Coordinates of C-alpha atoms in Angstrom, one line a residue:
M1 CA 3.4 36.8 3.0
L2 CA 6.8 35.0 3.3
L3 CA 6.5 32.7 0.3
S4 CA 3.8 32.5 -2.3
I5 CA 3.7 29.7 -5.0
Q6 CA 1.4 30.7 -7.8
D7 CA 0.4 28.4 -10.7
L8 CA 3.7 26.4 -10.5
S9 CA 4.2 23.7 -13.1
V10 CA 7.3 21.6 -13.5
A11 CA 8.1 19.2 -16.4
F12 CA 11.2 17.2 -17.3
R13 CA 12.6 16.8 -20.8
M14 CA 12.9 13.1 -21.6
G15 CA 14.7 13.3 -25.0
K16 CA 13.2 12.4 -28.3
V17 CA 11.3 9.4 -29.6
D18 CA 11.0 9.3 -33.4
G19 CA 12.1 12.9 -33.6
V20 CA 9.4 14.1 -31.2
A21 CA 10.5 15.7 -27.9
Q22 CA 9.1 13.9 -24.9
R23 CA 8.2 15.6 -21.6
A24 CA 7.0 14.3 -18.2
D25 CA 4.8 16.5 -16.2
A26 CA 5.7 16.3 -12.5
V27 CA 3.8 19.3 -11.1
K28 CA 0.7 20.9 -12.6
H29 CA -0.6 24.4 -11.6
V30 CA 0.2 24.3 -7.9
S31 CA -0.6 27.3 -5.7
F32 CA -0.3 27.8 -2.0
D33 CA 1.2 30.3 0.5
I34 CA 3.6 30.0 3.5
P35 CA 3.0 32.8 6.0
E36 CA 5.5 33.9 8.6
N37 CA 5.9 31.7 11.7
Q38 CA 3.7 28.9 10.2
I39 CA 4.3 25.2 9.4
V40 CA 2.8 24.2 6.1
A41 CA 2.8 20.5 5.3
L42 CA 2.9 19.0 1.8
V43 CA 1.3 15.5 2.0
G44 CA 0.9 12.8 -0.6
E45 CA 2.3 9.5 -1.9
S46 CA 5.6 9.0 -3.7
G47 CA 5.3 10.5 -7.1
S48 CA 2.7 13.1 -6.0
G49 CA 5.0 16.0 -6.7
K50 CA 5.7 17.1 -3.1
S51 CA 9.5 17.1 -3.3
V52 CA 9.7 18.5 -6.8
T53 CA 7.4 21.4 -5.7
A54 CA 9.7 22.1 -2.7
M55 CA 12.9 21.8 -4.6
S56 CA 11.6 24.2 -7.3
I57 CA 11.7 27.0 -4.7
L58 CA 15.5 27.2 -4.8
N59 CA 15.8 25.4 -8.2
L60 CA 17.5 22.3 -6.7
L61 CA 16.3 20.3 -9.7
P62 CA 18.1 18.5 -12.5
D63 CA 19.1 20.4 -15.6
N64 CA 16.3 18.9 -17.7
A65 CA 13.6 20.5 -15.5
E66 CA 11.4 23.2 -16.9
R67 CA 9.5 25.5 -14.5
S68 CA 6.7 27.9 -15.1
G69 CA 4.5 30.1 -12.9
R70 CA 5.7 32.2 -10.0
V71 CA 7.5 31.5 -6.7
L72 CA 7.4 34.8 -4.8
W73 CA 9.9 35.1 -1.9
Q74 CA 8.9 38.3 0.0
G75 CA 7.5 39.6 -3.3
R76 CA 10.5 38.6 -5.5
D77 CA 10.1 35.9 -8.2
L78 CA 12.7 33.2 -7.6
L79 CA 12.0 31.6 -11.0
E80 CA 13.7 34.7 -12.5
A81 CA 16.6 34.8 -10.0
S82 CA 20.1 34.2 -11.2
L83 CA 22.2 31.3 -9.9
G84 CA 24.3 33.8 -7.8
D85 CA 21.1 35.2 -6.2
L86 CA 19.9 31.7 -5.4
Q87 CA 23.2 30.7 -3.9
A88 CA 23.0 33.7 -1.6
L89 CA 19.6 32.6 -0.5
R90 CA 20.4 28.9 0.0
G91 CA 21.3 28.2 3.6
R92 CA 21.1 31.9 4.5
E93 CA 17.4 32.7 4.3
I94 CA 16.0 29.3 3.1
A95 CA 17.5 26.1 4.4
C96 CA 16.8 22.4 3.6
V97 CA 16.8 19.2 5.6
F98 CA 16.5 16.0 3.6
Q99 CA 15.2 12.5 4.3
D100 CA 18.5 10.6 4.4
P101 CA 21.2 12.5 6.4
M102 CA 23.9 10.1 5.3
Q103 CA 23.3 11.2 1.7
S104 CA 23.7 14.8 2.7
L105 CA 26.6 14.6 5.2
N106 CA 30.1 14.3 3.8
P107 CA 31.6 11.1 5.2
V108 CA 35.2 12.3 5.0
F109 CA 34.7 15.5 7.1
T110 CA 33.9 15.8 10.8
V111 CA 30.6 17.1 12.1
G112 CA 32.3 20.3 13.3
A113 CA 34.0 20.9 9.9
Q114 CA 30.6 20.6 8.1
L115 CA 28.8 22.7 10.7
I116 CA 31.1 25.7 10.4
E117 CA 31.0 25.8 6.6
P118 CA 27.8 27.9 6.3
L119 CA 28.9 30.1 9.2
L120 CA 32.1 30.9 7.4
K121 CA 30.5 31.3 4.0
H122 CA 27.3 33.2 4.8
L123 CA 28.1 35.0 8.0
G124 CA 31.8 35.7 7.6
L125 CA 32.7 34.4 11.1
G126 CA 36.2 33.6 12.1
K127 CA 37.1 29.9 12.5
A128 CA 37.2 30.1 16.4
E129 CA 33.9 31.9 16.6
A130 CA 32.3 29.6 14.1
L131 CA 33.4 26.5 16.1
K132 CA 32.0 28.0 19.3
R133 CA 28.7 28.8 17.5
A134 CA 28.6 25.3 15.9
E135 CA 28.9 23.7 19.4
E136 CA 26.1 25.9 20.6
L137 CA 23.9 24.8 17.7
L138 CA 24.4 21.1 18.5
H139 CA 23.5 21.8 22.1
E140 CA 20.4 23.7 20.9
V141 CA 19.2 20.7 18.9
G142 CA 19.6 18.4 21.8
M143 CA 22.8 16.6 20.8
P144 CA 24.4 14.8 23.8
E145 CA 28.0 15.7 24.5
P146 CA 28.2 18.4 21.7
A147 CA 31.9 19.1 22.2
R148 CA 32.7 15.4 21.6
R149 CA 30.3 15.1 18.6
M150 CA 32.1 18.0 16.9
K151 CA 35.1 15.7 16.4
A152 CA 33.0 12.7 15.2
Y153 CA 32.5 11.6 11.6
P154 CA 28.9 11.0 10.4
H155 CA 29.1 7.2 10.4
E156 CA 29.9 7.4 14.2
L157 CA 26.4 8.8 14.9
S158 CA 23.0 7.2 15.0
G159 CA 20.3 8.1 12.5
G160 CA 18.6 10.4 14.9
Q161 CA 21.9 12.2 15.7
Q162 CA 22.8 12.6 12.1
Q163 CA 19.4 14.2 11.5
R164 CA 20.0 16.6 14.4
V165 CA 23.3 17.6 12.8
M166 CA 21.5 18.3 9.5
I167 CA 18.9 20.5 11.4
A168 CA 21.8 22.3 13.2
M169 CA 23.4 23.0 9.8
A170 CA 20.1 24.2 8.4
L171 CA 19.6 26.6 11.4
A172 CA 23.2 27.9 11.5
C173 CA 22.4 31.1 9.6
E174 CA 19.0 31.6 11.2
P175 CA 16.9 31.1 8.0
K176 CA 13.4 32.5 7.7
L177 CA 12.2 29.3 6.0
L178 CA 13.2 25.6 6.7
I179 CA 12.3 23.1 4.0
A180 CA 12.1 19.6 5.7
D181 CA 11.7 16.9 3.1
E182 CA 10.6 13.6 4.9
P183 CA 13.0 14.3 7.8
T184 CA 11.6 11.5 10.1
T185 CA 10.5 8.8 7.6
A186 CA 13.3 6.2 8.4
L187 CA 13.6 7.0 12.1
D188 CA 12.1 5.0 15.0
V189 CA 9.1 6.4 16.8
T190 CA 10.9 7.9 19.8
I191 CA 13.5 9.6 17.6
Q192 CA 10.8 10.7 15.2
R193 CA 9.0 12.3 18.2
Q194 CA 12.1 14.1 19.3
I195 CA 12.7 15.5 15.8
L196 CA 9.1 16.7 15.5
E197 CA 9.3 18.4 18.9
L198 CA 12.6 19.9 17.9
I199 CA 11.3 21.4 14.7
G200 CA 8.1 22.7 16.4
G201 CA 10.2 24.2 19.2
M202 CA 12.6 25.9 16.7
K203 CA 9.6 27.4 14.9
T204 CA 8.3 28.9 18.1
R205 CA 11.6 30.2 19.5
R206 CA 13.0 31.5 16.2
R207 CA 9.6 32.6 14.6
M208 CA 10.7 30.5 11.6
S209 CA 8.4 29.1 8.9
V210 CA 8.6 25.5 7.9
L211 CA 7.6 23.6 4.7
F212 CA 7.2 20.1 6.0
I213 CA 7.0 17.3 3.4
S214 CA 5.6 13.9 4.4
H215 CA 3.5 11.0 3.2
D216 CA 2.2 10.3 6.8
L217 CA -0.8 12.4 7.9
G218 CA -0.4 11.1 11.4
V219 CA 2.9 12.9 11.6
V220 CA 1.6 16.0 9.8
G221 CA -1.4 16.3 12.2
E222 CA 0.9 16.8 15.1
I223 CA 3.1 19.5 13.7
A224 CA 1.4 21.5 10.9
D225 CA -0.7 24.6 10.9
H226 CA -1.8 24.3 7.3
V227 CA -2.0 21.2 5.1
V228 CA -1.7 20.9 1.3
V229 CA -2.7 17.4 -0.1
M230 CA -1.1 16.5 -3.4
R231 CA -1.6 13.6 -5.9
H232 CA -0.4 13.1 -9.4
G233 CA 1.3 16.5 -9.5
G234 CA -1.7 18.5 -8.5
I235 CA -3.4 19.8 -5.3
R236 CA -6.4 17.8 -4.2
E237 CA -7.2 19.8 -1.1
Q238 CA -5.7 22.3 1.3
G239 CA -6.7 24.1 4.5
P240 CA -6.1 24.5 8.2
V241 CA -5.0 21.2 9.9
A242 CA -8.1 21.1 12.0
Q243 CA -10.3 21.3 8.9
I244 CA -8.3 18.6 7.0
F245 CA -8.5 16.2 9.9
S246 CA -12.0 16.8 11.2
A247 CA -13.8 17.4 7.9
P248 CA -11.8 16.4 4.8
Q249 CA -13.6 17.1 1.6
D250 CA -11.6 15.1 -1.0
H251 CA -11.9 11.3 -1.3
Y252 CA -8.1 11.0 -1.6
T253 CA -7.6 12.9 1.7
K254 CA -10.1 10.7 3.4
A255 CA -8.2 7.6 2.0
L256 CA -4.8 8.8 3.2
L257 CA -6.3 9.3 6.7
A258 CA -7.8 5.9 6.8
C259 CA -5.2 3.5 5.3
R260 CA -2.7 3.6 8.1
P261 CA -2.9 0.6 10.5
S262 CA -4.8 1.4 13.8
L263 CA -3.5 0.4 17.2
D264 CA -6.9 -0.9 18.1
G265 CA -7.8 -2.4 14.7
T266 CA -8.7 -6.1 14.2
A267 CA -9.3 -6.0 10.4
A268 CA -8.0 -8.9 8.4
R269 CA -6.8 -6.5 5.7
L270 CA -5.9 -2.9 5.4
T271 CA -8.0 -0.9 2.9
V272 CA -5.7 0.7 0.4
I273 CA -6.1 4.1 -1.3
D274 CA -8.1 2.9 -4.3
D275 CA -10.4 0.8 -2.0
H276 CA -11.2 3.8 0.1
I277 CA -11.9 6.0 -2.9
A278 CA -14.1 3.2 -4.3
A279 CA -16.0 3.0 -1.0
Q280 CA -16.6 6.8 -0.9
T281 CA -18.1 6.5 -4.4
G282 CA -20.5 3.8 -3.4
A283 CA -18.6 0.6 -4.2
T284 CA -18.5 -2.3 -1.8
V285 CA -15.2 -2.9 0.0
S286 CA -14.5 -5.9 2.2
T287 CA -14.0 -5.2 5.9
A288 CA -13.7 -8.7 7.2
L289 CA -12.2 -9.2 10.7
A290 CA -9.0 -11.1 11.1
K291 CA -9.3 -14.9 11.5
P292 CA -8.1 -16.3 14.8
K293 CA -4.8 -18.3 14.5
D294 CA -4.5 -21.9 15.7
P295 CA -2.8 -21.7 19.1
D296 CA -1.7 -25.4 18.8
A297 CA -0.1 -25.0 15.4
P298 CA 3.3 -26.9 15.3
V299 CA 6.4 -25.0 16.4
V300 CA 8.7 -24.4 13.4
L301 CA 11.4 -22.4 15.1
E302 CA 12.6 -22.3 18.7
V303 CA 15.2 -19.8 20.0
K304 CA 16.9 -20.5 23.3
S305 CA 19.3 -18.0 25.1
L306 CA 20.5 -16.5 21.8
A307 CA 23.4 -14.1 22.3
K308 CA 25.7 -12.0 20.1
S309 CA 28.6 -9.9 21.2
F310 CA 30.9 -7.7 19.2
F311 CA 34.5 -7.1 20.3
I312 CA 35.9 -3.6 19.8
R313 CA 39.6 -3.0 19.9
Q314 CA 40.8 -0.8 22.8
G315 CA 44.3 0.4 23.0
L316 CA 47.2 -1.6 21.4
F317 CA 46.3 -5.1 22.7
G318 CA 43.0 -4.8 24.6
R319 CA 39.4 -5.2 23.4
R320 CA 36.0 -4.4 24.8
E321 CA 32.9 -6.6 24.6
F322 CA 29.7 -5.1 23.4
K323 CA 26.7 -7.3 24.1
A324 CA 24.3 -6.6 21.2
V325 CA 21.9 -9.5 22.0
Q326 CA 21.5 -11.2 25.3
G327 CA 19.5 -14.3 26.3
V328 CA 16.6 -14.1 23.7
N329 CA 14.0 -16.9 23.9
F330 CA 10.9 -17.5 21.9
Q331 CA 8.9 -20.0 19.9
L332 CA 7.4 -19.4 16.4
R333 CA 4.5 -21.5 15.2
K334 CA 3.5 -22.4 11.7
G335 CA 1.3 -19.7 10.1
H336 CA 2.0 -17.2 13.0
T337 CA 3.8 -13.9 13.1
L338 CA 6.2 -12.8 15.8
G339 CA 6.6 -9.0 16.0
V340 CA 9.9 -7.7 17.3
V341 CA 9.9 -4.0 18.3
G342 CA 12.3 -1.5 19.8
E343 CA 14.2 1.6 19.2
S344 CA 17.3 1.8 16.9
G345 CA 20.1 0.1 18.6
S346 CA 17.8 -2.2 20.7
G347 CA 19.3 -5.3 19.0
K348 CA 16.3 -6.4 17.0
T349 CA 18.0 -6.5 13.6
T350 CA 21.1 -8.1 15.1
M351 CA 18.9 -10.8 16.7
G352 CA 17.3 -11.6 13.3
L353 CA 20.7 -11.8 11.5
T354 CA 22.2 -13.9 14.2
L355 CA 19.5 -16.6 14.2
L356 CA 20.1 -16.9 10.4
R357 CA 23.9 -17.0 11.1
L358 CA 24.5 -13.9 9.0
H359 CA 26.2 -12.9 12.2
E360 CA 28.0 -15.7 14.0
P361 CA 26.4 -16.1 17.5
T362 CA 28.3 -16.1 20.7
G363 CA 25.8 -18.4 22.5
G364 CA 22.4 -20.0 22.5
Q365 CA 20.4 -22.4 20.3
V366 CA 18.2 -22.0 17.2
I367 CA 16.2 -25.2 16.8
F368 CA 14.6 -25.7 13.3
D369 CA 13.3 -29.1 12.2
G370 CA 15.0 -30.7 15.2
K371 CA 18.4 -29.4 14.4
N372 CA 20.4 -26.5 16.0
L373 CA 21.1 -24.1 13.2
L374 CA 24.1 -22.7 15.0
E375 CA 25.9 -26.1 14.9
L376 CA 25.4 -27.0 11.3
T377 CA 28.3 -27.5 8.8
D378 CA 28.5 -25.2 5.9
T379 CA 26.9 -27.8 3.6
E380 CA 24.1 -28.4 6.0
R381 CA 23.6 -24.7 6.5
Q382 CA 23.3 -24.1 2.7
I383 CA 20.5 -26.8 2.5
M384 CA 18.7 -25.3 5.5
R385 CA 19.1 -21.7 4.4
R386 CA 16.6 -22.1 1.5
R387 CA 13.9 -22.9 4.2
I388 CA 14.5 -19.7 6.2
Q389 CA 14.7 -16.5 4.1
I390 CA 15.1 -12.8 4.9
V391 CA 13.6 -9.6 3.4
F392 CA 15.7 -6.5 4.1
Q393 CA 14.6 -2.9 4.8
N394 CA 16.0 -1.3 1.7
P395 CA 14.7 -2.7 -1.6
Y396 CA 17.0 -0.4 -3.5
A397 CA 20.1 -2.0 -2.0
S398 CA 18.9 -5.6 -1.9
L399 CA 18.4 -6.2 -5.7
N400 CA 21.3 -6.5 -8.1
P401 CA 21.0 -3.5 -10.5
R402 CA 22.6 -5.5 -13.3
F403 CA 20.2 -8.4 -13.2
T404 CA 16.8 -8.3 -14.8
I405 CA 13.9 -9.3 -12.5
G406 CA 13.8 -12.7 -14.2
Q407 CA 17.5 -13.3 -13.5
T408 CA 17.0 -12.2 -9.9
L409 CA 14.3 -14.8 -9.4
I410 CA 15.9 -17.6 -11.4
E411 CA 19.4 -17.4 -9.8
P412 CA 18.4 -18.7 -6.3
M413 CA 16.5 -21.6 -7.9
E414 CA 19.6 -22.5 -10.0
I415 CA 21.8 -22.4 -6.9
H416 CA 19.5 -24.7 -4.8
G417 CA 18.6 -27.0 -7.7
I418 CA 14.9 -26.1 -7.7
G419 CA 13.1 -26.8 -11.0
A420 CA 14.1 -29.4 -13.7
D421 CA 15.4 -26.9 -16.2
T422 CA 15.4 -23.2 -17.2
T423 CA 12.0 -23.3 -18.7
E424 CA 10.4 -24.7 -15.5
R425 CA 12.2 -22.1 -13.4
E426 CA 11.1 -19.3 -15.7
Q427 CA 7.5 -20.4 -15.4
R428 CA 7.7 -20.5 -11.7
A429 CA 9.3 -17.0 -11.6
R430 CA 6.5 -15.6 -13.7
A431 CA 3.9 -17.2 -11.6
L432 CA 5.4 -15.7 -8.4
L433 CA 5.4 -12.3 -10.0
G434 CA 1.7 -12.7 -10.4
K435 CA 1.4 -13.8 -6.7
V436 CA 3.0 -10.5 -5.5
G437 CA 0.8 -8.4 -7.8
L438 CA 3.2 -7.7 -10.7
T439 CA 2.5 -8.3 -14.4
D440 CA 4.4 -10.6 -16.7
K441 CA 6.1 -7.5 -18.2
A442 CA 8.2 -7.1 -15.1
F443 CA 10.2 -10.2 -16.0
A444 CA 12.5 -8.5 -18.5
K445 CA 12.9 -5.2 -16.7
Y446 CA 15.6 -3.9 -14.3
P447 CA 15.2 -2.8 -10.7
H448 CA 15.6 0.9 -11.4
E449 CA 12.4 0.7 -13.5
F450 CA 10.3 0.0 -10.4
S451 CA 9.1 2.0 -7.4
G452 CA 10.1 1.1 -3.8
G453 CA 7.0 -0.8 -3.1
Q454 CA 7.3 -2.8 -6.3
R455 CA 10.9 -3.6 -5.5
Q456 CA 9.9 -4.9 -2.1
R457 CA 7.3 -7.1 -3.8
I458 CA 10.1 -8.5 -6.0
A459 CA 12.3 -9.1 -3.0
I460 CA 9.5 -11.1 -1.4
A461 CA 9.0 -13.0 -4.7
R462 CA 12.7 -13.9 -4.7
C463 CA 12.4 -15.4 -1.2
L464 CA 9.3 -17.4 -2.3
T465 CA 11.3 -19.1 -5.1
L466 CA 12.9 -21.4 -2.5
N467 CA 9.6 -22.5 -0.9
P468 CA 10.7 -21.2 2.6
E469 CA 8.9 -22.0 5.8
V470 CA 10.1 -19.0 7.8
L471 CA 10.6 -15.4 6.6
V472 CA 12.5 -12.8 8.6
L473 CA 11.2 -9.4 7.6
D474 CA 13.6 -6.7 8.8
E475 CA 11.8 -3.3 8.6
A476 CA 10.4 -4.5 5.3
V477 CA 7.8 -1.8 5.1
S478 CA 9.2 1.1 7.2
A479 CA 10.4 3.2 4.2
L480 CA 7.2 2.8 2.2
D481 CA 4.3 5.2 1.7
V482 CA 1.3 4.4 3.9
S483 CA -0.7 3.2 0.9
V484 CA 2.1 1.0 -0.5
Q485 CA 2.8 -0.2 3.0
A486 CA -0.8 -1.3 3.3
Q487 CA -0.5 -3.2 0.0
V488 CA 2.7 -5.0 1.1
L489 CA 1.2 -5.9 4.5
N490 CA -1.9 -7.3 2.8
L491 CA 0.3 -9.3 0.5
L492 CA 2.2 -10.8 3.4
K493 CA -1.0 -11.9 5.1
D494 CA -2.3 -13.4 1.9
L495 CA 0.9 -15.4 1.4
Q496 CA 0.9 -16.5 5.0
D497 CA -2.7 -17.8 4.6
E498 CA -1.9 -19.6 1.3
F499 CA 1.5 -21.1 2.1
G500 CA 1.4 -21.4 6.0
L501 CA 4.5 -19.1 6.3
A502 CA 5.8 -18.1 9.7
Y503 CA 7.1 -14.6 10.0
I504 CA 9.6 -12.8 12.3
F505 CA 8.5 -9.2 11.7
I506 CA 11.1 -6.7 12.9
S507 CA 9.8 -3.1 13.1
H508 CA 9.9 0.1 15.2
D509 CA 6.3 0.8 14.2
L510 CA 3.9 -0.6 16.8
A511 CA 0.8 0.2 14.7
V512 CA 2.1 -2.0 11.9
V513 CA 3.1 -4.7 14.4
R514 CA -0.3 -4.7 15.9
F515 CA -1.9 -5.4 12.5
I516 CA 0.3 -8.2 11.4
S517 CA 1.6 -9.9 14.6
D518 CA 0.2 -12.6 16.8
E519 CA 2.9 -12.2 19.5
V520 CA 5.3 -9.4 20.2
L521 CA 8.8 -9.2 21.7
V522 CA 9.8 -5.8 23.0
M523 CA 13.6 -5.3 22.9
K524 CA 15.9 -2.8 24.7
D525 CA 19.7 -2.8 24.9
G526 CA 19.8 -6.3 23.4
Q527 CA 17.4 -7.9 25.9
V528 CA 13.7 -8.8 25.7
V529 CA 12.0 -6.6 28.3
E530 CA 8.4 -7.7 27.5
Q531 CA 6.8 -10.6 25.6
A532 CA 3.0 -11.2 25.2
S533 CA 0.3 -11.3 22.6
A534 CA 0.0 -8.2 20.4
Q535 CA -3.4 -7.4 21.9
Q536 CA -2.0 -7.7 25.5
I537 CA 1.1 -5.6 24.8
L538 CA -1.0 -2.7 23.4
A539 CA -3.9 -2.9 25.8
A540 CA -1.9 -3.3 29.0
P541 CA 1.9 -2.8 28.6
Q542 CA 3.8 -3.8 31.7
Q543 CA 7.0 -2.0 31.1
E544 CA 7.6 1.8 31.1
Y545 CA 9.8 1.4 28.0
T546 CA 6.9 -0.2 26.1
R547 CA 4.5 2.6 27.3
R548 CA 7.1 5.1 26.0
L549 CA 7.2 3.4 22.6
L550 CA 3.4 3.5 22.5
G551 CA 3.2 7.1 23.6
A552 CA 5.6 8.2 20.8
I553 CA 3.4 7.0 18.0
P554 CA 2.0 9.9 15.9
R555 CA -1.8 10.0 16.4
G556 CA -2.6 12.9 14.1
W557 CA -4.5 16.0 14.9
R558 CA -6.8 15.9 17.9
P559 CA -9.1 18.7 19.1
A560 CA -7.9 20.6 22.2
A561 CA -9.5 19.3 25.4

């Protein structure tokens, strides 16, 4: 056995309250094995203990962590290993790839400089030999133009390319175990597919074991040999991937499998984890079908030939035009949702920011309430902006950490003169917190006291303070757990039904777009390559690019034909 985790528990010391030491239990009595040449997946929601369990192997935990149990690496207990012994293992025999490559790559060093570091440190190669080997590693992980990428800095690479660099670094010393912690969560479906195939291919070619951490059973089903399902710090179920997918025993496992949107689903709401568990225990859960939208609802937003170019300096006096968005046209009706899909770099986010004039357009029209938003004065634009709001992808970056949630919600009302006084604004803010499923206690707290899903709800509540008619949702659920994602998508549908909101829903996930959208735009290289109803796009895509996007969606484990 390569690695055996036996009765592992992890707690964090939290200081003292009234003289009594406080502890938070993160992992409780976890046991599983990782054989040679196997991919073992740890699955569960945020807070389930997956990452803490994995980081315990090499003790990549904060100083206030306390571990007990045994972590046997080829028979040797790593919980008793010295720091020097662990440093010798890290990168050499056990390597890690994390979720956000930009947090792991040093922005001031080139890709080549970072790739040769483990080769110099662990293998003792000379610099010339290390550079040659680093280039070979980039080629092995499918990096285009590896010699040129060696001289690039991390910010000059796409998300998928950054993750390939991280995998190349992890594989540099030919480790026996790769720990991959949510390596594909924030990537679009085609890049995610490439990374999954890359990890699977490396396992086969190098006979390497992988501990693959994810919250998405659809992804896990395509890559894992063995699955360990965790919740609240403990293991709920584990077994071969075929058993977990074809005959799950635990209610929580069944709920995880069921709560992701389906490409062929027509339900009005997604059933979240607790609903599934309740249904398994005999409770009644609503499974109503989606209500048809009014095809003759009034048009609230019309976009005509929208274009956005960026100009990049070339040489001393020259510049080159990069056309990020070209000739986009669509109409958005009241109470309807327009889904915008495409790979990273397709122009979908730039299009959303340009129609709001967060990027200045280079051409086209955006007609709202009979006026072209692109020709408004600053004063007129400020008045109009309250009626069209945006929710960004990252709820951790979009909320001011120094403001309480109450201040966050009241500030836009003060700027736009909504509410007669502070008391009325506060009442409205508290009511909106209730609308998005948060209690009154949230009002005085700060953003760091909330989970990602709760922060996204707060960001939505902030938009609603201004009574908007159109919301642009830019990858608003892409970084959330499938269960939290389901809650936020249900919330968006409820708010749309109640207030008649129109959404522009930007996403790389066609399953999510299928659930929430009425019409879909497919973008590639800044242009719309296909436009039809959500049902038509998914049932009979006309373009090869759309078919490729659909084919890249993880479908989970399926029995061999």
